[in-house]
Short mmCIF file of C-alpha atoms and ligand atoms in Angstrom, two decimals:
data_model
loop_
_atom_site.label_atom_id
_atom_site.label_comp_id
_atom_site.label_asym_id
_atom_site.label_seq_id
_atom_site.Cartn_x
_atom_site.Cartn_y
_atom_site.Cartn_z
CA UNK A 1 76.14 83.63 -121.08
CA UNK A 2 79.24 84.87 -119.88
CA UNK A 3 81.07 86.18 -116.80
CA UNK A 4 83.27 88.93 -116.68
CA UNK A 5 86.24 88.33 -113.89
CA UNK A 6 88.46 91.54 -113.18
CA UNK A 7 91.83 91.02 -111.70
CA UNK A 8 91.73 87.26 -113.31
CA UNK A 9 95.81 87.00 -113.55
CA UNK A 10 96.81 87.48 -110.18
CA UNK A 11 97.00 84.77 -107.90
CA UNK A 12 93.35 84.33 -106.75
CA UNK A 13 92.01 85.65 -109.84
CA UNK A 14 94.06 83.45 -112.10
CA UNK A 15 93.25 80.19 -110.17
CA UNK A 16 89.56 81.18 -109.88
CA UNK A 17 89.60 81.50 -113.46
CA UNK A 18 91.33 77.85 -114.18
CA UNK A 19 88.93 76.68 -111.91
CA UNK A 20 85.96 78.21 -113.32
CA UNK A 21 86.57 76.66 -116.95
CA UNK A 22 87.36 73.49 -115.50
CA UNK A 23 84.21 73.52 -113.41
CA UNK A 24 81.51 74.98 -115.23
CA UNK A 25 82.74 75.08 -118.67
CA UNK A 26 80.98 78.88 -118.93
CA UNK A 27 83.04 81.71 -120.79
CA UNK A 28 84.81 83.38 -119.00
CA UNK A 29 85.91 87.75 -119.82
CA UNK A 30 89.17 88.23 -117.80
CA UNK A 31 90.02 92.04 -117.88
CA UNK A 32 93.24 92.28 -116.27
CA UNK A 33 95.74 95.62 -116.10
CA UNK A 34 98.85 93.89 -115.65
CA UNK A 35 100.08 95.28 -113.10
CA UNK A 36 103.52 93.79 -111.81
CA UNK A 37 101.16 91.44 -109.34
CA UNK A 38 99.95 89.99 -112.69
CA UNK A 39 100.93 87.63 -114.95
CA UNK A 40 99.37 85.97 -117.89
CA UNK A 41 101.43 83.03 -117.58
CA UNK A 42 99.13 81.87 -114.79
CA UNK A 43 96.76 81.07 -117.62
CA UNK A 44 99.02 79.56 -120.24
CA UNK A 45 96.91 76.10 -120.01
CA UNK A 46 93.56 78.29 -121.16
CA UNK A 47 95.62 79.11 -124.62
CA UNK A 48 93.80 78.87 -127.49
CA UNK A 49 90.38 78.14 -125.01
CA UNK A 50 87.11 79.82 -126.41
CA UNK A 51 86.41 80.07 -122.90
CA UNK A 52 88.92 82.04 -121.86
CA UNK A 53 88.89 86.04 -123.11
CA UNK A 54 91.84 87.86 -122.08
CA UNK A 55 91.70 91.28 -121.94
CA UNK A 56 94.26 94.03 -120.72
CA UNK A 57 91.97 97.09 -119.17
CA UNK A 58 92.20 98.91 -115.89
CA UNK A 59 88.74 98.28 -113.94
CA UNK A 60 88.85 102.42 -114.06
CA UNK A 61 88.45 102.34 -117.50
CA UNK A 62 84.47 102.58 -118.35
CA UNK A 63 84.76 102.58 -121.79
CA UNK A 64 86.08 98.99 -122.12
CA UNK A 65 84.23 97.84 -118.83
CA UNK A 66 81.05 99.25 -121.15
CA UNK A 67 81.85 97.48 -124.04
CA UNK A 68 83.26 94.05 -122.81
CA UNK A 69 79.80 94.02 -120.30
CA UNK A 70 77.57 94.41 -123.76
CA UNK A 71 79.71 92.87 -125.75
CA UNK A 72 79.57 89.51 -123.86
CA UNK A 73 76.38 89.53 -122.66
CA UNK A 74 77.77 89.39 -119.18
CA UNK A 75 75.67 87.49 -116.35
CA UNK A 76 77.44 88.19 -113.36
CA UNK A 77 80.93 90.15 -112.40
CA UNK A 78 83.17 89.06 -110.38
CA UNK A 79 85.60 91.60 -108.87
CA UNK A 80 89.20 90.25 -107.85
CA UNK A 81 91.08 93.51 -109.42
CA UNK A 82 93.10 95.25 -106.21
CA UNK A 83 96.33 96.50 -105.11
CA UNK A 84 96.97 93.64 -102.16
CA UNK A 85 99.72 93.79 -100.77
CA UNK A 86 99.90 95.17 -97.13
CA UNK A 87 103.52 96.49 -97.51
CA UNK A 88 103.23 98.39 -101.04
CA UNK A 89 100.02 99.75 -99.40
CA UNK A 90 102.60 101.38 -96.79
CA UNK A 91 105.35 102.47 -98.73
CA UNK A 92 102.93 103.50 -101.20
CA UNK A 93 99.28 103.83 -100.62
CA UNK A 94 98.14 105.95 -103.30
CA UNK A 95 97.91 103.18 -106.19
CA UNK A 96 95.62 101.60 -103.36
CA UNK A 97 93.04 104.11 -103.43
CA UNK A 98 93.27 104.05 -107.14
CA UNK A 99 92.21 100.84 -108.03
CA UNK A 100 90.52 99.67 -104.81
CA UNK A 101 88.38 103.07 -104.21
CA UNK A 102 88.25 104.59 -107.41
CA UNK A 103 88.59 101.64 -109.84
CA UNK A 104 85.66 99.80 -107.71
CA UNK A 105 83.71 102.98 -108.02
CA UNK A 106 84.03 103.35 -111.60
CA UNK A 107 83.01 99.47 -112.44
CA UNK A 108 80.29 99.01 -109.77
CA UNK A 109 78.83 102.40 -111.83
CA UNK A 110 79.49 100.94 -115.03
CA UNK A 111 77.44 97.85 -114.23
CA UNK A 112 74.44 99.26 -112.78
CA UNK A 113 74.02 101.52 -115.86
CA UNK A 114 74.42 97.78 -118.07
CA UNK A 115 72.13 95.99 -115.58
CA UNK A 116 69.11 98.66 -115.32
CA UNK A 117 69.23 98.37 -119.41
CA UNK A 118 68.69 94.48 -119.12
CA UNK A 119 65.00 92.74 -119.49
CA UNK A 120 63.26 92.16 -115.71
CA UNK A 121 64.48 88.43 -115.90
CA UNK A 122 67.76 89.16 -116.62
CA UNK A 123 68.28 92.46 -114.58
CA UNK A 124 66.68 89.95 -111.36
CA UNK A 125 69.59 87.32 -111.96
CA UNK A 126 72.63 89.51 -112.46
CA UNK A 127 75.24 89.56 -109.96
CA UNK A 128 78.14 91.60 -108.64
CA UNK A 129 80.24 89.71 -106.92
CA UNK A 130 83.18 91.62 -105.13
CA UNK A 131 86.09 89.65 -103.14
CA UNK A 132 87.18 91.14 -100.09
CA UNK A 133 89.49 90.92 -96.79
CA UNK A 134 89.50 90.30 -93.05
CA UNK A 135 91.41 92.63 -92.38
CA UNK A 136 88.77 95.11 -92.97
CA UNK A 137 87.88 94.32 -89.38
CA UNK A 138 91.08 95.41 -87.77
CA UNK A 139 93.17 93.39 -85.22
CA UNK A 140 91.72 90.78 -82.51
CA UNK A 141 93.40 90.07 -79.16
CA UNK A 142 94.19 86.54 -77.97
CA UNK A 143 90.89 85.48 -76.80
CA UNK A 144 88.85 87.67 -79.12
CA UNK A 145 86.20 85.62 -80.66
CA UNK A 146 86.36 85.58 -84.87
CA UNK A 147 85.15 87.79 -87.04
CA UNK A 148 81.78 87.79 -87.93
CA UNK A 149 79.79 89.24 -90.91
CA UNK A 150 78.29 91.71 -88.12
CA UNK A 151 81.99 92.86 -86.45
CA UNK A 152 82.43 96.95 -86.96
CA UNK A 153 84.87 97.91 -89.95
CA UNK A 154 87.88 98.86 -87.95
CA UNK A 155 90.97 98.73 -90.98
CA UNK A 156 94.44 99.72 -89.77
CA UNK A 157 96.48 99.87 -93.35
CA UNK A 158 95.91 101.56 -96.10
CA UNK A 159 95.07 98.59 -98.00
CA UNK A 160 92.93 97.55 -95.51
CA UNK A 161 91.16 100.94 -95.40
CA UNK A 162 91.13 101.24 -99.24
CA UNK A 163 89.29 97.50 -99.29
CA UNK A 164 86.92 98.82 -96.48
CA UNK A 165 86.28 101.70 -98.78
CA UNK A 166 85.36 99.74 -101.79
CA UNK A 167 83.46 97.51 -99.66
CA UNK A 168 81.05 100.31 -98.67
CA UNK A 169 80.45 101.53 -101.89
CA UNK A 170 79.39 98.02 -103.28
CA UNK A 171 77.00 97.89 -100.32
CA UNK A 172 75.64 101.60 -101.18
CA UNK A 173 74.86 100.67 -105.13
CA UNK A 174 73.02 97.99 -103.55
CA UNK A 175 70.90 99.48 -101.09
CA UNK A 176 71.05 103.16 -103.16
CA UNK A 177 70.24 101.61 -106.91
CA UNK A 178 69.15 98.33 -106.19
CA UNK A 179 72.27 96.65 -107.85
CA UNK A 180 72.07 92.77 -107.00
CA UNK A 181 75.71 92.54 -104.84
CA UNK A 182 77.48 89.91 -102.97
CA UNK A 183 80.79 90.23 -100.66
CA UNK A 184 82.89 87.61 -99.35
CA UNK A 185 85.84 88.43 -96.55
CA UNK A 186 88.44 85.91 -96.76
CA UNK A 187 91.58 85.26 -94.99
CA UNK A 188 94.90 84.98 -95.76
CA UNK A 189 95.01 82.82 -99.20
CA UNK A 190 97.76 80.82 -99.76
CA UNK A 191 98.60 78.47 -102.87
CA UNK A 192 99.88 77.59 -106.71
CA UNK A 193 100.47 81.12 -108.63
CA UNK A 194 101.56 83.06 -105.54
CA UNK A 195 103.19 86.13 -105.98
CA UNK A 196 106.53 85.72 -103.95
CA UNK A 197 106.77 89.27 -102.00
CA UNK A 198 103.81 87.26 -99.66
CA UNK A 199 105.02 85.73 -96.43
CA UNK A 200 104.52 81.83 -97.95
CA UNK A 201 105.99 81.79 -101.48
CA UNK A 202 108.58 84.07 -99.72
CA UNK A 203 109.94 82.14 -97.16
CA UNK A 204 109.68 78.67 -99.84
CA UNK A 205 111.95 80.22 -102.00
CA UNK A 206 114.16 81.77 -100.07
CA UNK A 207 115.01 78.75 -97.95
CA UNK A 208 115.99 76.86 -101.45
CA UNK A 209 118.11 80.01 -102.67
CA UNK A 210 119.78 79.74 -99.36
CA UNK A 211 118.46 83.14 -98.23
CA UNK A 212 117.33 84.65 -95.17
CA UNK A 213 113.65 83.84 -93.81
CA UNK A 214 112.65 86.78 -93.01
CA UNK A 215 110.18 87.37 -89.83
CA UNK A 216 108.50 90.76 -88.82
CA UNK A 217 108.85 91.17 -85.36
CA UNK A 218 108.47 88.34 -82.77
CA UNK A 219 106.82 86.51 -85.20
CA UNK A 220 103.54 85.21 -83.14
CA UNK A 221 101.19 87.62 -84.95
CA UNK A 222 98.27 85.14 -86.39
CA UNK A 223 96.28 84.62 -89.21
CA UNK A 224 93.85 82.23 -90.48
CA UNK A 225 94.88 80.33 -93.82
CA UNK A 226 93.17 79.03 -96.64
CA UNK A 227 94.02 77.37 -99.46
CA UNK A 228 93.52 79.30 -102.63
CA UNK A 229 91.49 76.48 -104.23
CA UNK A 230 88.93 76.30 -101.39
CA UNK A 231 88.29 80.23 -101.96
CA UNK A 232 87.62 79.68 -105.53
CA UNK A 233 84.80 77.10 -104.78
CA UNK A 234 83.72 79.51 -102.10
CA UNK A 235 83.62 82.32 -104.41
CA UNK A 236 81.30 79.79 -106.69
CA UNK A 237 78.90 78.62 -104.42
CA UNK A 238 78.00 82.18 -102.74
CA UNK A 239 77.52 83.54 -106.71
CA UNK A 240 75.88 80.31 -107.45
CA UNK A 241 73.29 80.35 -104.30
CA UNK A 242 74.43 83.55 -102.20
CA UNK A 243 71.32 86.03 -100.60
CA UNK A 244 72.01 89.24 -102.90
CA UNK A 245 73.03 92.08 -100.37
CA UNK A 246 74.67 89.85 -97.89
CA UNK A 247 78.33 89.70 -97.23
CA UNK A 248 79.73 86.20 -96.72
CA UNK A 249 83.06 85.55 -94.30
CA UNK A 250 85.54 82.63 -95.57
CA UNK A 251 88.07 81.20 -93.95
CA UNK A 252 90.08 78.31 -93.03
CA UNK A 253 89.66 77.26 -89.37
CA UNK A 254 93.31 77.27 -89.66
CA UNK A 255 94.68 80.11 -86.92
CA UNK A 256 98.56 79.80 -87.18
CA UNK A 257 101.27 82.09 -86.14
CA UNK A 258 103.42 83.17 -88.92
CA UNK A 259 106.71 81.88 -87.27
CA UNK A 260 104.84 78.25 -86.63
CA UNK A 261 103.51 78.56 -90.57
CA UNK A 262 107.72 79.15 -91.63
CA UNK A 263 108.63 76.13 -89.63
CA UNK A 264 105.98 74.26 -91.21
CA UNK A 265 107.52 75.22 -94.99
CA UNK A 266 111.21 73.89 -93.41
CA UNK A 267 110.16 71.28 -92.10
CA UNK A 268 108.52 70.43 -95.68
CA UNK A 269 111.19 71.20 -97.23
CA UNK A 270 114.08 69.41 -94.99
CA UNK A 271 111.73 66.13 -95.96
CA UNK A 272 111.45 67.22 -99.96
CA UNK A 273 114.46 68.62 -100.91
CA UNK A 274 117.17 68.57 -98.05
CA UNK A 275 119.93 71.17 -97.71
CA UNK A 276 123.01 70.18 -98.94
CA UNK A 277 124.65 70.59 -95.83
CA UNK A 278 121.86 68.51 -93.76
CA UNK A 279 121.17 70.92 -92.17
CA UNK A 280 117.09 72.10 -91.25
CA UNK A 281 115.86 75.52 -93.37
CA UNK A 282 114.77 76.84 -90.06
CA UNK A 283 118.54 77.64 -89.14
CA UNK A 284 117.55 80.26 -92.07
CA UNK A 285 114.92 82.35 -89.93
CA UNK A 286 116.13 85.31 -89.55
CA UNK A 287 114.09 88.47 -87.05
CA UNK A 288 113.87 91.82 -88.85
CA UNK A 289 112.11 95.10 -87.77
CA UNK A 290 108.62 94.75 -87.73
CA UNK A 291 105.70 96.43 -90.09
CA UNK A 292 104.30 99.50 -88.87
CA UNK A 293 100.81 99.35 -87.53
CA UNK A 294 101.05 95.60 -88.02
CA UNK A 295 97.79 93.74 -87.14
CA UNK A 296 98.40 90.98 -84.69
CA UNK A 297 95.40 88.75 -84.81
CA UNK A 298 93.07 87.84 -87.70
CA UNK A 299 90.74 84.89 -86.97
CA UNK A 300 87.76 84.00 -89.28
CA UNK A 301 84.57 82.54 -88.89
CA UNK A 302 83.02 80.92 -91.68
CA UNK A 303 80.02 79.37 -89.91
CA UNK A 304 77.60 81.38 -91.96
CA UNK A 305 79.11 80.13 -95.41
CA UNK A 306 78.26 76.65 -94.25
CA UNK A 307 74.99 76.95 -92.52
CA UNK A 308 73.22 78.51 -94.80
CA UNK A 309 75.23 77.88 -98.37
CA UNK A 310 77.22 74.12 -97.19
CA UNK A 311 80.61 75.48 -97.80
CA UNK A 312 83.12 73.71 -95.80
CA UNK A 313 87.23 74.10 -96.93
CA UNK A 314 88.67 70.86 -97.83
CA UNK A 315 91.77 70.97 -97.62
CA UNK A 316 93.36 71.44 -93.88
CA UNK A 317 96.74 73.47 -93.22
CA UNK A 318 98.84 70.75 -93.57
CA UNK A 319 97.61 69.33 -96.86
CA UNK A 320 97.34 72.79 -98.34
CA UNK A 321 100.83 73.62 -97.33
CA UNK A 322 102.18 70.04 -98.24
CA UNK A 323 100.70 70.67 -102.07
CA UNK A 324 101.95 74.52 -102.22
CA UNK A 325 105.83 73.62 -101.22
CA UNK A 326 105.79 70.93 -103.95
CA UNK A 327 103.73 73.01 -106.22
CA UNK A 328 106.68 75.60 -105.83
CA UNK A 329 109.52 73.20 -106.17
CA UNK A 330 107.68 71.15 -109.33
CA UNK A 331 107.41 74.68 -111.10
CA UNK A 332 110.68 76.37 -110.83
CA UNK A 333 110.36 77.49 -114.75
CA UNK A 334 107.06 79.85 -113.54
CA UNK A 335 109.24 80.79 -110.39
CA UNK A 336 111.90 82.35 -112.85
CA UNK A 337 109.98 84.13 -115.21
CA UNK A 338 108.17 86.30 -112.14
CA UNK A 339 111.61 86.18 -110.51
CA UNK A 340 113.52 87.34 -112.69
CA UNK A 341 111.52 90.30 -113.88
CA UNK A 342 111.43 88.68 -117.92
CA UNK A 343 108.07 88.10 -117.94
CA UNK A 344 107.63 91.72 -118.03
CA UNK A 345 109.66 91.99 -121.19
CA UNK A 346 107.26 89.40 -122.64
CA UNK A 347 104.54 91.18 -121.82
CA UNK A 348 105.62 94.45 -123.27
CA UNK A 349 106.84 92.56 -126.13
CA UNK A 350 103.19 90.49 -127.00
CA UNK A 351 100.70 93.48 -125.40
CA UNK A 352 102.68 96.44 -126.21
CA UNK A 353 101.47 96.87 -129.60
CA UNK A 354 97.49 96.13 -128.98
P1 LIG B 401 97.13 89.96 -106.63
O1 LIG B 401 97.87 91.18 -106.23
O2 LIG B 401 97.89 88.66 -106.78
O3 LIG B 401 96.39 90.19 -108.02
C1 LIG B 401 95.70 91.36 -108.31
C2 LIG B 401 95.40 91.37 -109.80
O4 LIG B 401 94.66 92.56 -110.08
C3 LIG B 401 96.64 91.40 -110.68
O5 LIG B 401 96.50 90.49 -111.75
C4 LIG B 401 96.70 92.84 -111.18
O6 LIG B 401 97.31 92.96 -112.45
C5 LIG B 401 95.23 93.19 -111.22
N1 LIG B 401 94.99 94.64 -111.10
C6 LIG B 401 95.53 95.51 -110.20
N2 LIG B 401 95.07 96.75 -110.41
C7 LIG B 401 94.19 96.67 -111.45
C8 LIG B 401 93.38 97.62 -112.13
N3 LIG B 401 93.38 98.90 -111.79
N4 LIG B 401 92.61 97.19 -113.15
C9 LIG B 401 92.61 95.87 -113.53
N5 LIG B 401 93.38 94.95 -112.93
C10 LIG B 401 94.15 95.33 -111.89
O7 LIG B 401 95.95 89.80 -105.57
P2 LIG B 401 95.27 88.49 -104.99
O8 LIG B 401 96.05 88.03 -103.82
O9 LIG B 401 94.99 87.56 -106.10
O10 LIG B 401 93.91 89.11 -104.44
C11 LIG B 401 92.76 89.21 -105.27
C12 LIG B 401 91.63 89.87 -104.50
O11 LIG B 401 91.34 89.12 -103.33
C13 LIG B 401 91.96 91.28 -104.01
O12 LIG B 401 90.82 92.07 -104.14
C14 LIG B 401 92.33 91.08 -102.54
O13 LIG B 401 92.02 92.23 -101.80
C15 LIG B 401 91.42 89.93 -102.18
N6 LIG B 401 91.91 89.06 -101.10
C16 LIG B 401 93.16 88.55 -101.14
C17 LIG B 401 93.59 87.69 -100.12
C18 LIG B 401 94.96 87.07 -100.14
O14 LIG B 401 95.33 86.40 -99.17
N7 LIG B 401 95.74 87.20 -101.20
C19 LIG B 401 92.72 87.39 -99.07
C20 LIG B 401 91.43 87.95 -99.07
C21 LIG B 401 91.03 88.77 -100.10
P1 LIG B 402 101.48 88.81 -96.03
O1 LIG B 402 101.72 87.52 -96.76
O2 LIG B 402 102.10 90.06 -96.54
O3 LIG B 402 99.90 88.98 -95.85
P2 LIG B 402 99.05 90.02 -94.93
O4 LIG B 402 99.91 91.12 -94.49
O5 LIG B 402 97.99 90.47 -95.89
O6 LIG B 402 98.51 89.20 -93.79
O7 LIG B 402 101.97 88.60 -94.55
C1 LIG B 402 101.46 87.55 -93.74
C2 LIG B 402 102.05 87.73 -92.37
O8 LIG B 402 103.46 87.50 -92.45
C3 LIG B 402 101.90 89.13 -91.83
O9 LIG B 402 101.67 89.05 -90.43
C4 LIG B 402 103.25 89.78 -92.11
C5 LIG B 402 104.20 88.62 -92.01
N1 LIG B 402 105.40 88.70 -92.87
C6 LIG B 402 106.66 88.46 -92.31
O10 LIG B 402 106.81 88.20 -91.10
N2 LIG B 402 107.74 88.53 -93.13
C7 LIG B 402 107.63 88.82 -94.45
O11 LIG B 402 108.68 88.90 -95.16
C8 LIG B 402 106.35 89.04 -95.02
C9 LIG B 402 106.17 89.36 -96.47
C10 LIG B 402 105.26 88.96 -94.17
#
């Protein structure tokens, strides 16, 4: 048996999928389009793996989401392909509805026509498994009390309304056609393999370039962070023992405000690898105009996950932050090829021709 992962060489994706070989030693399809938020690279350790099938497809395309789904006598699907970032959604929001609206549509209906064609006992233990946001609940005050799986869908961006949208339509093949379905809602993810326009791998790299740090608005909007590893295992155990139908919050019990998380990275860093001219990388924060519409509060909880399927997180902010800053400065060759824009060329170059 197999699973199919979509999306699998982006940063959650492409650690899920590391994790999933190491972990269960269970093939693993990876249909991936490529986009500029993905990069096989992430997976150069699977090379020359059995286990690990790279393929480069759009989720919209039915055709190969038919034939890899047959092909592979896939088990369960695990949906990580999106347009994510909040920013891109703004300046550009109609690749969002394109892969998160459309692209969902197309492969939710492209696996309910493989799963009513599979035996009783087989059709029973399929899954579709489709990662999702917090911030398809909108924007908490202060002393708002965390989401839960029950809080209304109130999305202010367009990525966050395009994830709300997919979000629906997974529930409606479920309750419409009976296909088996699981959601999770996670919070901010943060980790090895992170795309640098994102607030952490950002702000890291920046401070060692000697660049600005930059901060939208005040800086006191929240989130709750988790490390990227400790979604991966989350993402396991809710396909592994997850009520089909339900959705499934995960988070981090980790609430931090974004200016508190970029003085955590300095002061990391200041320990790590000092500036040259002793002085702290927080002299490097720098306040620019804020995001329109930005959300000022996202708090998770992730009570649920552990009642009723014993996920806890294991790592705690500091750890997880401690291990990404040296994960960034111990892999300055993978920082430079997505830098740099040349791993583009080498994708063009090995892909172009298939
Ligand atoms: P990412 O942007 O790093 O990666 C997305 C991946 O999807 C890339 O490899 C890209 O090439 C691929 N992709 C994009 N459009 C595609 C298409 N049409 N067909 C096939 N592949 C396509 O994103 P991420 O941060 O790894 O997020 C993964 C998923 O988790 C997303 O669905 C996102 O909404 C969700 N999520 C992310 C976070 C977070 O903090 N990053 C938190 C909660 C949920
Ligand atoms: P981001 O990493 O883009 O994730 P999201 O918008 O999905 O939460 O941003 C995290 C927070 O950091 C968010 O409140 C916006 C803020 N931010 C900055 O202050 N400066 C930046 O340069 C970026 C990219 C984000």
């Amino acid at each position: 048996m197999t699973i199919l992962v979509t999306g699998g060489a982006g940063f959650i994706g492409s650690n899920f999928v590391l994790d999933w070989v190491a972990e269960t030693g269970e093939a693993v399809v990876n249909l991936d389009k490529l986009t500029y938020a993905g990069n096989v690279a992430n997976l150069s350790s699977l090379e020359g793996n059995p286990l690990h099938i790279f393929v480069r497809a759009d989720i919209g395309d039915t055709e190969t989401v038919a034939k890899l789904l047959r092909k592979y006598n896939v088990r369960a699907l695990v949906n990580f392909a999106a347009e994510s970032h909040v920013d891109r959604s703004i300046h550009g929001p109609a690749e969002f509805i394109q892969t998160n609206v459309v692209g969902t549509f197309r492969l939710l209906d492209e696996a309910r026509a493989y799963w009513v064609e599979l035996s009783e006992e087989k059709k029973r233990d399929f899954r579709f498994l489709h990662v999702s946001t917090d911030e398809v609940y909108g924007s908490l005050k202060p002393l708002d009390p965390a989401f839960k799986e029950s809080n209304p869908y109130e999305p202010n961006s367009p990525y966050s309304a395009s994830k709300a949208a997919s979000d629906h339509l997974v529930r409606a093949w479920h309750h419409t056609y009976g296909l088996p379905v699981l959601t999770t809602n996670c919070s901010n993810n943060y980790g090895p393999y992170h795309f640098p326009e994102k607030l952490i791998p950002l702000c890291i790299l920046n401070a060692i370039a000697g660049k600005p740090l930059p901060i939208y608005g005040d800086g006191q909007q929240v989130r709750d962070w988790l490390y990227v590893k400790d979604h991966c295992a989350a993402i396991r155990r809710v396909l592994e023992a997850g009520e089909v139908g339900q959705t499934y919050n995960v988070g981090g019990w980790n609430e931090k405000a974004n200016l508190d998380v970029v003085h955590a990275i300095c002061a990391i860093l200041d320990e790590l690898r000092p500036r040259g001219d002793g002085k702290p990388y927080s002299e490097q924060v720098t306040f620019v105009t804020d995001r329109p519409g930005h959300d000022r509060r996202y708090a998770i909880d992730a009570s649920k996950l552990e009642r009723e399927l014993g996920w806890k997180p294991a790592e705690t902010f500091e750890t997880g932050i401690r291990r990404t800053v040296s994960w960034y400065l111990e892999n300055s060759g993978w920082v430079a090829t997505v830098t740099s824009g040349e791993y583009r060329k080498w994708l063009d170059t090995n892909y172009g021709s298939r």
